[in-house]
Short mmCIF file of N, CA and C in Angstrom, two decimals:
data_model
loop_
_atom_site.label_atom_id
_atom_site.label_comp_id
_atom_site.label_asym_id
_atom_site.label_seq_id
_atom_site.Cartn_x
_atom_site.Cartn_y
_atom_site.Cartn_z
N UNK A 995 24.54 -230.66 -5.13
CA UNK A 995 25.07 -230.73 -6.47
C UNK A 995 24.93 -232.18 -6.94
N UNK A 996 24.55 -232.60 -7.96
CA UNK A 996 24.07 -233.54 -8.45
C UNK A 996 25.67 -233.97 -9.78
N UNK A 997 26.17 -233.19 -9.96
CA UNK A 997 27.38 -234.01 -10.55
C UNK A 997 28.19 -234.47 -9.56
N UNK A 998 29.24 -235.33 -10.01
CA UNK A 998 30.22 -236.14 -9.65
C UNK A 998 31.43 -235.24 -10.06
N UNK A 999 32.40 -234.84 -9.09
CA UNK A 999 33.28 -233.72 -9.47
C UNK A 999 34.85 -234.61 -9.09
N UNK A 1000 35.61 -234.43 -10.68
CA UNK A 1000 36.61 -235.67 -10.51
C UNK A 1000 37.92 -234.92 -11.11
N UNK A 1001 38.97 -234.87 -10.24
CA UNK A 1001 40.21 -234.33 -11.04
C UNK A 1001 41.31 -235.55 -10.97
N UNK A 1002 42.28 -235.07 -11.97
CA UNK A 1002 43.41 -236.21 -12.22
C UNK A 1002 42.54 -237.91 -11.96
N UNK A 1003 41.54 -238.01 -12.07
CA UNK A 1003 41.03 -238.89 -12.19
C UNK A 1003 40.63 -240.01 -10.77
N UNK A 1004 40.98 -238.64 -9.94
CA UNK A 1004 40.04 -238.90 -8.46
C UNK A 1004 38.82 -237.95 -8.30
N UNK A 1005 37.87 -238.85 -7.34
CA UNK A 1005 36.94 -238.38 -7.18
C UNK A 1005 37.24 -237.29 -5.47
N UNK A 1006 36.11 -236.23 -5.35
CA UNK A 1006 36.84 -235.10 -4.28
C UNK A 1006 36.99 -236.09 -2.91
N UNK A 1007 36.13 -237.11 -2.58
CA UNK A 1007 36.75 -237.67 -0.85
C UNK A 1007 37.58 -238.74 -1.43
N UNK A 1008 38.29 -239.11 -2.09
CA UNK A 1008 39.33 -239.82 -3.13
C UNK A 1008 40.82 -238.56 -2.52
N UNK A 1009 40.36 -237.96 -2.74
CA UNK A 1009 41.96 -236.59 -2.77
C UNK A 1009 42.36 -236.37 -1.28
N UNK A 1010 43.33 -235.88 -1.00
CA UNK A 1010 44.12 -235.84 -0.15
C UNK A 1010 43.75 -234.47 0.37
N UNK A 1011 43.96 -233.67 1.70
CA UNK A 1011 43.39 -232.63 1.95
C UNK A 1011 44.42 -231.17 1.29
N UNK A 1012 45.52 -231.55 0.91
CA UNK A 1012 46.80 -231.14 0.12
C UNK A 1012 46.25 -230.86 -1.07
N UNK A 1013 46.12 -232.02 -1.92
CA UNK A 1013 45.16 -231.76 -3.02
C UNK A 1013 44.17 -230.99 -3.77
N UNK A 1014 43.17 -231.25 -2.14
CA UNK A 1014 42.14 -230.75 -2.44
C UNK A 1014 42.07 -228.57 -2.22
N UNK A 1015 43.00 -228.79 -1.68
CA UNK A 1015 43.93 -226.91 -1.25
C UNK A 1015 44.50 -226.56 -2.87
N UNK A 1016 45.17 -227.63 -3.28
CA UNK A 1016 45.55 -226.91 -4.30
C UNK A 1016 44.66 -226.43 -5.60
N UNK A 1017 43.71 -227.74 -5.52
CA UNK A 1017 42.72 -227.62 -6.62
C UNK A 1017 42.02 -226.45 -6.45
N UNK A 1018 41.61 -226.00 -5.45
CA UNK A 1018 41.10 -225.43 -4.62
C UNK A 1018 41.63 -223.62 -5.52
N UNK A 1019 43.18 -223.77 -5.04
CA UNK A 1019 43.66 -222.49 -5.83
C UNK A 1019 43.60 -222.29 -7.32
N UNK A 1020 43.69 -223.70 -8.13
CA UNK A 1020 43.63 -223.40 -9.56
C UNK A 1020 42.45 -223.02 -9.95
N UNK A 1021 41.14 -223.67 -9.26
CA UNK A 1021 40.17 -222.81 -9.36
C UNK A 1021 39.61 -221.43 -9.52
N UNK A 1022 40.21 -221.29 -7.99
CA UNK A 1022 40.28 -219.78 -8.30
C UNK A 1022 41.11 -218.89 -9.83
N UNK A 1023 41.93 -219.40 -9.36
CA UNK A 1023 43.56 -218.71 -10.69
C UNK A 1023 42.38 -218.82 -11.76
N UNK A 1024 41.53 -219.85 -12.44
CA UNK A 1024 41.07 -219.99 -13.63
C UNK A 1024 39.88 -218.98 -13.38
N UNK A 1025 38.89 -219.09 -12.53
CA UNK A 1025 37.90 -217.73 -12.49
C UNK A 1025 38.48 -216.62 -12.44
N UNK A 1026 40.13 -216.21 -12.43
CA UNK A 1026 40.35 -214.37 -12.86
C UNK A 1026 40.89 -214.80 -13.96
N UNK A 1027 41.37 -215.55 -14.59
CA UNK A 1027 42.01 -215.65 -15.87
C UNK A 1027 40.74 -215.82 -16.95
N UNK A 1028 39.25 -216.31 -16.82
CA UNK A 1028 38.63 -216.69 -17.51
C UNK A 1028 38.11 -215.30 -17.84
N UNK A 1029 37.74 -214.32 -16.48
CA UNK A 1029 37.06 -212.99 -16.21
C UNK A 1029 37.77 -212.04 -17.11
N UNK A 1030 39.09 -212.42 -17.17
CA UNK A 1030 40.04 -211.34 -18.32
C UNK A 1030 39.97 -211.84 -19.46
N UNK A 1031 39.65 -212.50 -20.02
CA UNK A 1031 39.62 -212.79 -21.44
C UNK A 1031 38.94 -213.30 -21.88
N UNK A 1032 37.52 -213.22 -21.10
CA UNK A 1032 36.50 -213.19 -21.46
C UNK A 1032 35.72 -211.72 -21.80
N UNK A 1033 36.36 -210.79 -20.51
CA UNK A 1033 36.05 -209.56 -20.72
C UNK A 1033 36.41 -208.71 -21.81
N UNK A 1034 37.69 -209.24 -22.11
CA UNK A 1034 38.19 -208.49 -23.20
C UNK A 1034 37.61 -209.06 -24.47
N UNK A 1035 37.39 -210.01 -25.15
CA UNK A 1035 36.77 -210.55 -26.03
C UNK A 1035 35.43 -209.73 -26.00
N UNK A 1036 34.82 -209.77 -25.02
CA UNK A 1036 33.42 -209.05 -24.96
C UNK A 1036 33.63 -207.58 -25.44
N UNK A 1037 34.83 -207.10 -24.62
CA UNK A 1037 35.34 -205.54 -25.27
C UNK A 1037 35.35 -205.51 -27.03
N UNK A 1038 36.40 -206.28 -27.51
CA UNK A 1038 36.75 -206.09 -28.41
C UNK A 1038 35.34 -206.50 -29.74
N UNK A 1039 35.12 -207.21 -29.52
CA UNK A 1039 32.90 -207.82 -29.91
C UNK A 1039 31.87 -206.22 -29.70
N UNK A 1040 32.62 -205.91 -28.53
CA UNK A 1040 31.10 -204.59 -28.27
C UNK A 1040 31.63 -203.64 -29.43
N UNK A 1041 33.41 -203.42 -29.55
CA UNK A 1041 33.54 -202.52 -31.29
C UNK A 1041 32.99 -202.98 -32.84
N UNK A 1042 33.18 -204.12 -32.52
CA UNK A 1042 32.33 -204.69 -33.91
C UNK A 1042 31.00 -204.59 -33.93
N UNK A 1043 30.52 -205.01 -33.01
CA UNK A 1043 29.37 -205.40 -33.02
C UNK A 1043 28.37 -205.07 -31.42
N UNK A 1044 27.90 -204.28 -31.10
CA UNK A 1044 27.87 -204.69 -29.35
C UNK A 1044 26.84 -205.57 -28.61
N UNK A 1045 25.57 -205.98 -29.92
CA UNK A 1045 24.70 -207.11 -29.78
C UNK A 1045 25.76 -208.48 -29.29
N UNK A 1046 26.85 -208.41 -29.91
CA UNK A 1046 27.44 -210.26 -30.07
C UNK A 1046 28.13 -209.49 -29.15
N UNK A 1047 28.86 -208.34 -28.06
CA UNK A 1047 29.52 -208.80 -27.10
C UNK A 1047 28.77 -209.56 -25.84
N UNK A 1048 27.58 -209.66 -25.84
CA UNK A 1048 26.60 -210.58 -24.46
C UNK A 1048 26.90 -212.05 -24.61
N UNK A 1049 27.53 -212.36 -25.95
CA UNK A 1049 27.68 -213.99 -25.86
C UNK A 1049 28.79 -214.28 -25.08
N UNK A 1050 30.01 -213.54 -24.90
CA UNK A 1050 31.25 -213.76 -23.80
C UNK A 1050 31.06 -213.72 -22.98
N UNK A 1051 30.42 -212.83 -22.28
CA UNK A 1051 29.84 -212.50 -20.96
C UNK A 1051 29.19 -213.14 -20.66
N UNK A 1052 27.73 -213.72 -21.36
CA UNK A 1052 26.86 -214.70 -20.69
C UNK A 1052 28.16 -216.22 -20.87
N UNK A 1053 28.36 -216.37 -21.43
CA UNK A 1053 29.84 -217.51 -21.32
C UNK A 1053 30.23 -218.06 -19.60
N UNK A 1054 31.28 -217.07 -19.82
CA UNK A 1054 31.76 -216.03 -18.34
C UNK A 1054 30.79 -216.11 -17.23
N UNK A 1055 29.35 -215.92 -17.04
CA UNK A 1055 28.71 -215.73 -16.18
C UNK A 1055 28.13 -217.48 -15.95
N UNK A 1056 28.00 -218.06 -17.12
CA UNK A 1056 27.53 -219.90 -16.75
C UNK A 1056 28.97 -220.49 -16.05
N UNK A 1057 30.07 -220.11 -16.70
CA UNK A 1057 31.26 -221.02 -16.15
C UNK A 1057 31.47 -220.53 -15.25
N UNK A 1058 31.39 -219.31 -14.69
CA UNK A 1058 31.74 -219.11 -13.47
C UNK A 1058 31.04 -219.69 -12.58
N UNK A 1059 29.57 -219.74 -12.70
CA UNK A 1059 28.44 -220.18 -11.62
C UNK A 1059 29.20 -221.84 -11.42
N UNK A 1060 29.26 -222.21 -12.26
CA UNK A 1060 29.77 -223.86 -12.79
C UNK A 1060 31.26 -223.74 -11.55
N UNK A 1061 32.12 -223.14 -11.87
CA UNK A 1061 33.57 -223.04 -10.71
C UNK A 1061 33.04 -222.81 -9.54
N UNK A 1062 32.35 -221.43 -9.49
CA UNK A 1062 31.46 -221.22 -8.43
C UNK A 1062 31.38 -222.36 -6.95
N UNK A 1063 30.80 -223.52 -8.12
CA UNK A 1063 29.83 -224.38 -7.36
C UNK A 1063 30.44 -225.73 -6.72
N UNK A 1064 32.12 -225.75 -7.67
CA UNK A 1064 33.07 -226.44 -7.26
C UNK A 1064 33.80 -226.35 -6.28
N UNK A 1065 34.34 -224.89 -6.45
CA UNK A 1065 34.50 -224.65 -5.20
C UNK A 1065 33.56 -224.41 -3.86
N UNK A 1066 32.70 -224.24 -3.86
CA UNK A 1066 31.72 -224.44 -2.71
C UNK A 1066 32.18 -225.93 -1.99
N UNK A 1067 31.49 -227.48 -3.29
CA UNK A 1067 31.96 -228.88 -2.99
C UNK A 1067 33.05 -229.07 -2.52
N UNK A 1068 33.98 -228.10 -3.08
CA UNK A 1068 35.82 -228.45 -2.17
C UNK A 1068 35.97 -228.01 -1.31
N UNK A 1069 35.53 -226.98 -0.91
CA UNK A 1069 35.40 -225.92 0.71
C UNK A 1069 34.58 -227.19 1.65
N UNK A 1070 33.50 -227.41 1.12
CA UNK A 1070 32.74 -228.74 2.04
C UNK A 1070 33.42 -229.54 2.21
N UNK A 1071 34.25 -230.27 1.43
CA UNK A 1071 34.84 -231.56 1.22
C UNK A 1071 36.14 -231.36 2.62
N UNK A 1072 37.12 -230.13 2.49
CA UNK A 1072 37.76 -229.76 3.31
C UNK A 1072 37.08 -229.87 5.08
N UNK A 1073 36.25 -229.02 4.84
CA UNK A 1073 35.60 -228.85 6.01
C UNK A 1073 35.28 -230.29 6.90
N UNK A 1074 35.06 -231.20 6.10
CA UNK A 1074 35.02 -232.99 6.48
C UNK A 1074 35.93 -233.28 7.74
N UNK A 1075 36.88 -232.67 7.00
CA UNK A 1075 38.22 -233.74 7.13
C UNK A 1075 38.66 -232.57 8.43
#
């Protein structure tokens, strides 16, 4: 991974292994919270319209890859220590 991945304004071997557990969970928490209301937006788009519900979903499917990939770096970062 070629970004620099920085919370509360530390960088990930900057954080504490505490830290890096918790970040760890909000991550997650935010990939099912993003998946529900993203999905539903896409629901409620496919009644109007069902061409414009693919823009939530493809949304949904970049940010997830994006968390995805964070958490991978924090699972590694753990694994360090």
């Amino acid at each position: 991974m070629k970004r620099k991945l920085s919370y509360n304004g530390k960088e990930l071997w900057q954080m504490s292994t505490d830290e890096l557990k918790a970040q760890l969970k909000i991550n997650q928490l935010r990939l099912k919270e993003r998946a529900i209301c993203f999905l539903l937006g896409a629901l409620l788009l496919a009644f109007v319209n069902p061409f414009l519900a693919i823009i939530p979903i493809a949304i949904l499917l970049i940010t997830r890859y994006w968390l995805l990939q964070n958490n991978h770096e924090i699972q590694k970062e753990i694994g360090k220590r």
